[in-house]
Coordinates of N, CA and C in Angstrom, one line a residue:
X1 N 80.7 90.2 121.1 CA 81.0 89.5 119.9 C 82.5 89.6 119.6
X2 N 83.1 88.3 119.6 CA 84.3 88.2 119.0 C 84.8 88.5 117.8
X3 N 85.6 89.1 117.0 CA 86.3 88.6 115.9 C 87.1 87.9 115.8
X4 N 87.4 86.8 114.6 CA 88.1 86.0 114.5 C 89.3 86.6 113.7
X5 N 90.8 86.2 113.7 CA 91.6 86.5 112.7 C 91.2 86.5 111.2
X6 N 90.5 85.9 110.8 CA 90.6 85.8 109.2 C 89.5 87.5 109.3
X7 N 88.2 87.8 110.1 CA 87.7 88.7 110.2 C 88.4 90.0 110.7
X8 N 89.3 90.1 111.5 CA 90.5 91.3 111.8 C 91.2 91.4 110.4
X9 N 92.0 90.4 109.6 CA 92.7 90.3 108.8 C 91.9 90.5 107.4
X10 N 90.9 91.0 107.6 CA 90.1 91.2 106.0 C 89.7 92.8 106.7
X11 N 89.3 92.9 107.8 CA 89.7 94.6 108.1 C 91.0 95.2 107.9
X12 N 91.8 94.8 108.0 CA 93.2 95.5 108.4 C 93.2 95.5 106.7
X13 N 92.9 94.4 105.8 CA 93.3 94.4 104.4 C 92.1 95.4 103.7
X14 N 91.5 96.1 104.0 CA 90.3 97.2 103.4 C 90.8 98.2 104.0
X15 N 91.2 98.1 105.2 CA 91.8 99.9 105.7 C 93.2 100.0 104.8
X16 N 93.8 98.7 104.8 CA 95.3 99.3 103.9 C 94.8 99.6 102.3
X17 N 93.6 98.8 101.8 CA 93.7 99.2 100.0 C 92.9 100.6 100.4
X18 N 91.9 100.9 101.3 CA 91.5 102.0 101.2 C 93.0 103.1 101.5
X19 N 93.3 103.1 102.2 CA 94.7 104.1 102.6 C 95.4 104.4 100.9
X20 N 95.9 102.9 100.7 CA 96.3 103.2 98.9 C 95.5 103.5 98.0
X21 N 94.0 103.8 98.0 CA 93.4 104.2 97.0 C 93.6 105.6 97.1
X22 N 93.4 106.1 98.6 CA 93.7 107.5 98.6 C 94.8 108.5 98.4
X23 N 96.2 107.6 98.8 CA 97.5 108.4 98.8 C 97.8 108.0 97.0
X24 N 97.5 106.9 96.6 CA 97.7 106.9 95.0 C 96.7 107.6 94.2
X25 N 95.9 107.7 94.6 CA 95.2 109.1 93.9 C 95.7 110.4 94.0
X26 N 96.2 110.6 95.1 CA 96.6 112.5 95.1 C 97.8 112.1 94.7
X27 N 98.3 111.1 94.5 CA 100.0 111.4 93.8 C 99.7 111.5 92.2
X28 N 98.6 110.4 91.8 CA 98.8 110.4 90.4 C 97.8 111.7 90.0
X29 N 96.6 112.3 91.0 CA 96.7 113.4 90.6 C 97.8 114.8 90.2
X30 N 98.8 114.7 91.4 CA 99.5 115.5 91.2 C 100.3 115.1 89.6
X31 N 100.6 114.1 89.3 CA 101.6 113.7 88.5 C 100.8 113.9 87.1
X32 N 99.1 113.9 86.8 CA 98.7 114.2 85.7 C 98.5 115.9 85.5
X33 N 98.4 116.7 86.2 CA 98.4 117.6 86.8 C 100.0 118.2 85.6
X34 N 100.9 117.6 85.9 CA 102.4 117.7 85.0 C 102.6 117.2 83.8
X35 N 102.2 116.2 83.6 CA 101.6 115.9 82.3 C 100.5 115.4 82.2
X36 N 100.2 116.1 80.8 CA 98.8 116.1 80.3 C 98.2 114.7 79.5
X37 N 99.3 113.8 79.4 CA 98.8 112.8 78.6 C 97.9 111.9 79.6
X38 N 98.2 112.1 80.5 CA 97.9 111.3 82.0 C 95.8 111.9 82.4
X39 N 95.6 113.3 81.6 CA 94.6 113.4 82.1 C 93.2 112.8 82.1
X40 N 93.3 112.2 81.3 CA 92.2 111.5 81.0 C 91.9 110.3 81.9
X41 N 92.5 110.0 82.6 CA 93.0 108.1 83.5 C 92.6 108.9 84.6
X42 N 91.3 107.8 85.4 CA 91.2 107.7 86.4 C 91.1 106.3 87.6
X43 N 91.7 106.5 88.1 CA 92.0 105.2 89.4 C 90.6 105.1 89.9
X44 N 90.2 104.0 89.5 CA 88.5 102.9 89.8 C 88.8 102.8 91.5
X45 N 90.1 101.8 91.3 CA 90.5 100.6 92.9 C 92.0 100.6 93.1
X46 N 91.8 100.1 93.7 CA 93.1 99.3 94.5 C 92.9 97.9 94.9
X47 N 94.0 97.3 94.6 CA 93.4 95.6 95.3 C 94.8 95.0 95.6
X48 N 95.3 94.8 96.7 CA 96.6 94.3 97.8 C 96.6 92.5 97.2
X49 N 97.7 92.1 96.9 CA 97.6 90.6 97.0 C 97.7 90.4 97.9
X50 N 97.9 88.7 98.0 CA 97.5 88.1 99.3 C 98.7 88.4 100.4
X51 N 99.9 88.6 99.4 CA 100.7 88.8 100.6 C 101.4 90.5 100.7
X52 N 100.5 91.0 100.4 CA 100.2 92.5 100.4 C 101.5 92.7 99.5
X53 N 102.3 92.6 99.0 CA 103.6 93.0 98.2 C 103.4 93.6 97.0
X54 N 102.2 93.0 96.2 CA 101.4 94.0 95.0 C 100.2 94.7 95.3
X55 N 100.5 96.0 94.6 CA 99.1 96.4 94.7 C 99.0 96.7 93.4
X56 N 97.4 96.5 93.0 CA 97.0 96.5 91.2 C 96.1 97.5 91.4
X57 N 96.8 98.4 90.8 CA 96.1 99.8 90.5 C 95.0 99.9 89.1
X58 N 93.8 99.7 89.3 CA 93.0 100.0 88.0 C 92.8 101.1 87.8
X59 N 92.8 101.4 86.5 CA 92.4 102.9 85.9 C 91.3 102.5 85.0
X60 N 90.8 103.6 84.5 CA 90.1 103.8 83.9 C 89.0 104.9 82.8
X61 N 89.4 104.9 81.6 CA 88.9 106.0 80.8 C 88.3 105.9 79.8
X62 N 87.7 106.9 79.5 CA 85.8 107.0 79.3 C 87.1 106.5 77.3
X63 N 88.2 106.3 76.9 CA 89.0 106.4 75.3 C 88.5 105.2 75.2
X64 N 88.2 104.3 76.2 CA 88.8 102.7 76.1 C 89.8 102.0 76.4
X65 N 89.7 100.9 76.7 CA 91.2 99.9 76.4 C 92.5 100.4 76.0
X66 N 92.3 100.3 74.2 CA 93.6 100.9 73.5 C 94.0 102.6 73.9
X67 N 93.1 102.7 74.7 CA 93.8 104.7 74.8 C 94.7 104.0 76.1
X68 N 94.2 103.3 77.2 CA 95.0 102.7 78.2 C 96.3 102.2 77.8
X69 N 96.2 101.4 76.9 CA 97.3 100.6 76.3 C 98.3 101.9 75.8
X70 N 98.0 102.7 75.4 CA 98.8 103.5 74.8 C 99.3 104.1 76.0
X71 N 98.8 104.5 77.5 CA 99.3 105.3 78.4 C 100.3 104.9 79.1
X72 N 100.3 103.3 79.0 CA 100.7 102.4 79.9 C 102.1 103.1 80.2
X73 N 102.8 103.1 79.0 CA 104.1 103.6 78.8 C 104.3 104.2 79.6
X74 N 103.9 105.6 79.6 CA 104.1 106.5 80.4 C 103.7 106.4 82.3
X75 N 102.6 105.6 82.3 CA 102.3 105.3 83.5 C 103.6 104.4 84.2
X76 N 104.3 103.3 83.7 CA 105.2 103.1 84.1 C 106.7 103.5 84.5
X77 N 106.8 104.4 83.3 CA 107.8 105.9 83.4 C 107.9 106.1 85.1
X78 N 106.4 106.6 85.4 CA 106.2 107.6 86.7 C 106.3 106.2 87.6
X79 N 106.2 105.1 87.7 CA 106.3 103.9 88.7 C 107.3 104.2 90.0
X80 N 108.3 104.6 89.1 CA 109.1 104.5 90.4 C 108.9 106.0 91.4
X81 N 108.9 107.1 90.9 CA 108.7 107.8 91.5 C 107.4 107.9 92.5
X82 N 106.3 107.5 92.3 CA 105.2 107.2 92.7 C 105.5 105.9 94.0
X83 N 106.2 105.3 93.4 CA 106.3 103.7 94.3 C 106.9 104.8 95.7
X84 N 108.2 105.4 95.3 CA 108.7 106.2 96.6 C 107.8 107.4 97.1
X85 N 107.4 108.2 96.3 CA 106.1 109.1 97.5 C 105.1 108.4 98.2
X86 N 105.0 107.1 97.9 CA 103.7 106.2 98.3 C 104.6 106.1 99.6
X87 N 105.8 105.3 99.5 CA 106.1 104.7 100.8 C 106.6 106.0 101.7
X88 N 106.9 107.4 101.1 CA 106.9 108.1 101.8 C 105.9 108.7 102.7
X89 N 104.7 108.9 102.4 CA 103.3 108.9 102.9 C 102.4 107.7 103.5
X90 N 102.8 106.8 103.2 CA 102.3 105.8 104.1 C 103.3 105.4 105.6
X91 N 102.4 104.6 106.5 CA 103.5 104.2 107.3 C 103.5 102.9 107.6
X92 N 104.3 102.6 106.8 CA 104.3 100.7 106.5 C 106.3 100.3 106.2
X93 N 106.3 98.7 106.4 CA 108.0 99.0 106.5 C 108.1 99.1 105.0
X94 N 107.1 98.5 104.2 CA 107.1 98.6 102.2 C 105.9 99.3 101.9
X95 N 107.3 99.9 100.7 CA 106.0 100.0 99.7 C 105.7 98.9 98.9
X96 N 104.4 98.3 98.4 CA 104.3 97.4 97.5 C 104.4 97.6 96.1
X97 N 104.7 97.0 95.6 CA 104.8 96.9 93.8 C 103.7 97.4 93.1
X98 N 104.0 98.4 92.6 CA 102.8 98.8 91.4 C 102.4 98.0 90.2
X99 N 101.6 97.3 90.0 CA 100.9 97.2 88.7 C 100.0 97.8 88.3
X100 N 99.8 98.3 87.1 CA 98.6 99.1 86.1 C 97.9 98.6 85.5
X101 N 96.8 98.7 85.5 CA 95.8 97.7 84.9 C 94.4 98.5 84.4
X102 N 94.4 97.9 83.6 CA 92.9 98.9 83.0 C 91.4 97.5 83.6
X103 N 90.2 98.7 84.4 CA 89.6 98.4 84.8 C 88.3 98.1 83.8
X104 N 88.0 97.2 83.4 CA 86.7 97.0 82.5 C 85.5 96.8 83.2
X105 N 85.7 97.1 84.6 CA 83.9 96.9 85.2 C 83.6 97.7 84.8
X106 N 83.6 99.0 85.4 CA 82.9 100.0 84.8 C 82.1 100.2 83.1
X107 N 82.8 99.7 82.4 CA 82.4 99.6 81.1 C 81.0 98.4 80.4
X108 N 81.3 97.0 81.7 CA 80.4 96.4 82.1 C 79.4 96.7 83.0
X109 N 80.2 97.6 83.7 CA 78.3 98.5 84.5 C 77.6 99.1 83.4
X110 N 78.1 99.9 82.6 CA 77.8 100.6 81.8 C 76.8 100.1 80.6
X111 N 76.9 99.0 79.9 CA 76.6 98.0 79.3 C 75.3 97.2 79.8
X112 N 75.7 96.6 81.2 CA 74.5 96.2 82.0 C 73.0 97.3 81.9
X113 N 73.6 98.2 82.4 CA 72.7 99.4 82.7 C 71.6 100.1 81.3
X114 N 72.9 99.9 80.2 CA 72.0 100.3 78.7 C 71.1 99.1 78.0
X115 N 71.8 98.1 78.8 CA 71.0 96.5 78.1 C 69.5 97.2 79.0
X116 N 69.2 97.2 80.4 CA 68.4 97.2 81.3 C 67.6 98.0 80.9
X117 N 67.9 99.4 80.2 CA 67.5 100.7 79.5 C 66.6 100.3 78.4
X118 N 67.5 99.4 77.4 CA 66.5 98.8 76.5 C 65.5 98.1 76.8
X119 N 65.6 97.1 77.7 CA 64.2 96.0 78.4 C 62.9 97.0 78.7
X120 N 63.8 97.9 79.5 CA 62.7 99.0 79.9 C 62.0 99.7 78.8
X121 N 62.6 100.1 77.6 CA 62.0 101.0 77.1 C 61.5 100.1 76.1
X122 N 61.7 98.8 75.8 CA 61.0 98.0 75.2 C 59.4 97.4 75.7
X123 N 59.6 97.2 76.5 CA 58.1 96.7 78.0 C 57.4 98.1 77.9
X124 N 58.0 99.1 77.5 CA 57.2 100.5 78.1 C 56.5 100.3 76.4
X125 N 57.1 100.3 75.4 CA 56.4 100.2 74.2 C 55.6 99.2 73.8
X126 N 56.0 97.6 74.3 CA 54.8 96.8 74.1 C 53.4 97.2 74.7
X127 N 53.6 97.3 76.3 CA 52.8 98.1 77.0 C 51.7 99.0 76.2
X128 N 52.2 100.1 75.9 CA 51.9 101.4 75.0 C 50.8 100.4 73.8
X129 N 51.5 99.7 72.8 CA 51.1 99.0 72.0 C 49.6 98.2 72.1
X130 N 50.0 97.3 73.2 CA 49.0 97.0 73.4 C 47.4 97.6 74.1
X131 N 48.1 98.9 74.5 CA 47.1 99.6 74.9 C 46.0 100.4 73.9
X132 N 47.2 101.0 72.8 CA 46.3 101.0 71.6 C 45.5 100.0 70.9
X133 N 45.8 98.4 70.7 CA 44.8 97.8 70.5 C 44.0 97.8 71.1
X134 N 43.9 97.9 72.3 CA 42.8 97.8 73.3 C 41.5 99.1 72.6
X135 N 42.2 100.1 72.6 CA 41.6 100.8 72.0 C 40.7 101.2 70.9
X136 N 41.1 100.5 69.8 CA 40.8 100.2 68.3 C 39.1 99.3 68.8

């Protein structure tokens, strides 16, 4: 079984965002680690543009949105330092450009999952309900 380029070139682009989810995790661990405002934020993903030059770092914390918005600041502070231990630990001719982004899936799994919680526990009490008529 052959691969085709676009199939090599969608491997080679999951081994590099995987590689940056991992080396930008231990740096921004280390770096919340030094400050504390940082602790709360945690890195969901990584996702490479098409021409790999950006990479969009999502975070994500249990504050919300506006706790993000408020960190941003600071997360950008550390950009550059981060942008250079990245390309230091990687072995690529670039580093790509950091962007920060706050990740809302998670908040939408979360959501999905309580909506699904209620159906259930709703069906479980019609259920119930009607079993006591039955009963009567």
């Amino acid at each position: 079984m052959a691969l085709n380029n676009s199939s090599l070139s969608a491997i080679k682009r999951a081994q590099k965002e995987s590689l940056l989810v991992r080396e930008i995790s231990q740096l921004f661990m280390k770096t919340a680690m030094d400050d504390t405002r940082l602790q709360g934020l945690t890195i969901n993903r990584v996702k490479l543009s098409p021409d790999k030059g950006t990479c969009y770092v999502f975070f994500y914390t249990d504050k919300g949105e506006d706790a993000f918005q408020e960190l941003l600041g600071v997360l950008i502070l550390y950009k550059p330092s981060l942008r250079k231990a990245l390309a230091a630990t990687i072995q690529s001719r670039y580093a790509p450009e950091l962007v920060f982004k706050y990740d809302a899936q998670f908040e939408k799994e979360l959501r999905m999952d309580q909506i699904l919680s209620d159906i259930q526990e709703q069906e479980k009490n019609l259920v119930d309900n009607e079993q006591k008529e039955d009963k009567s």
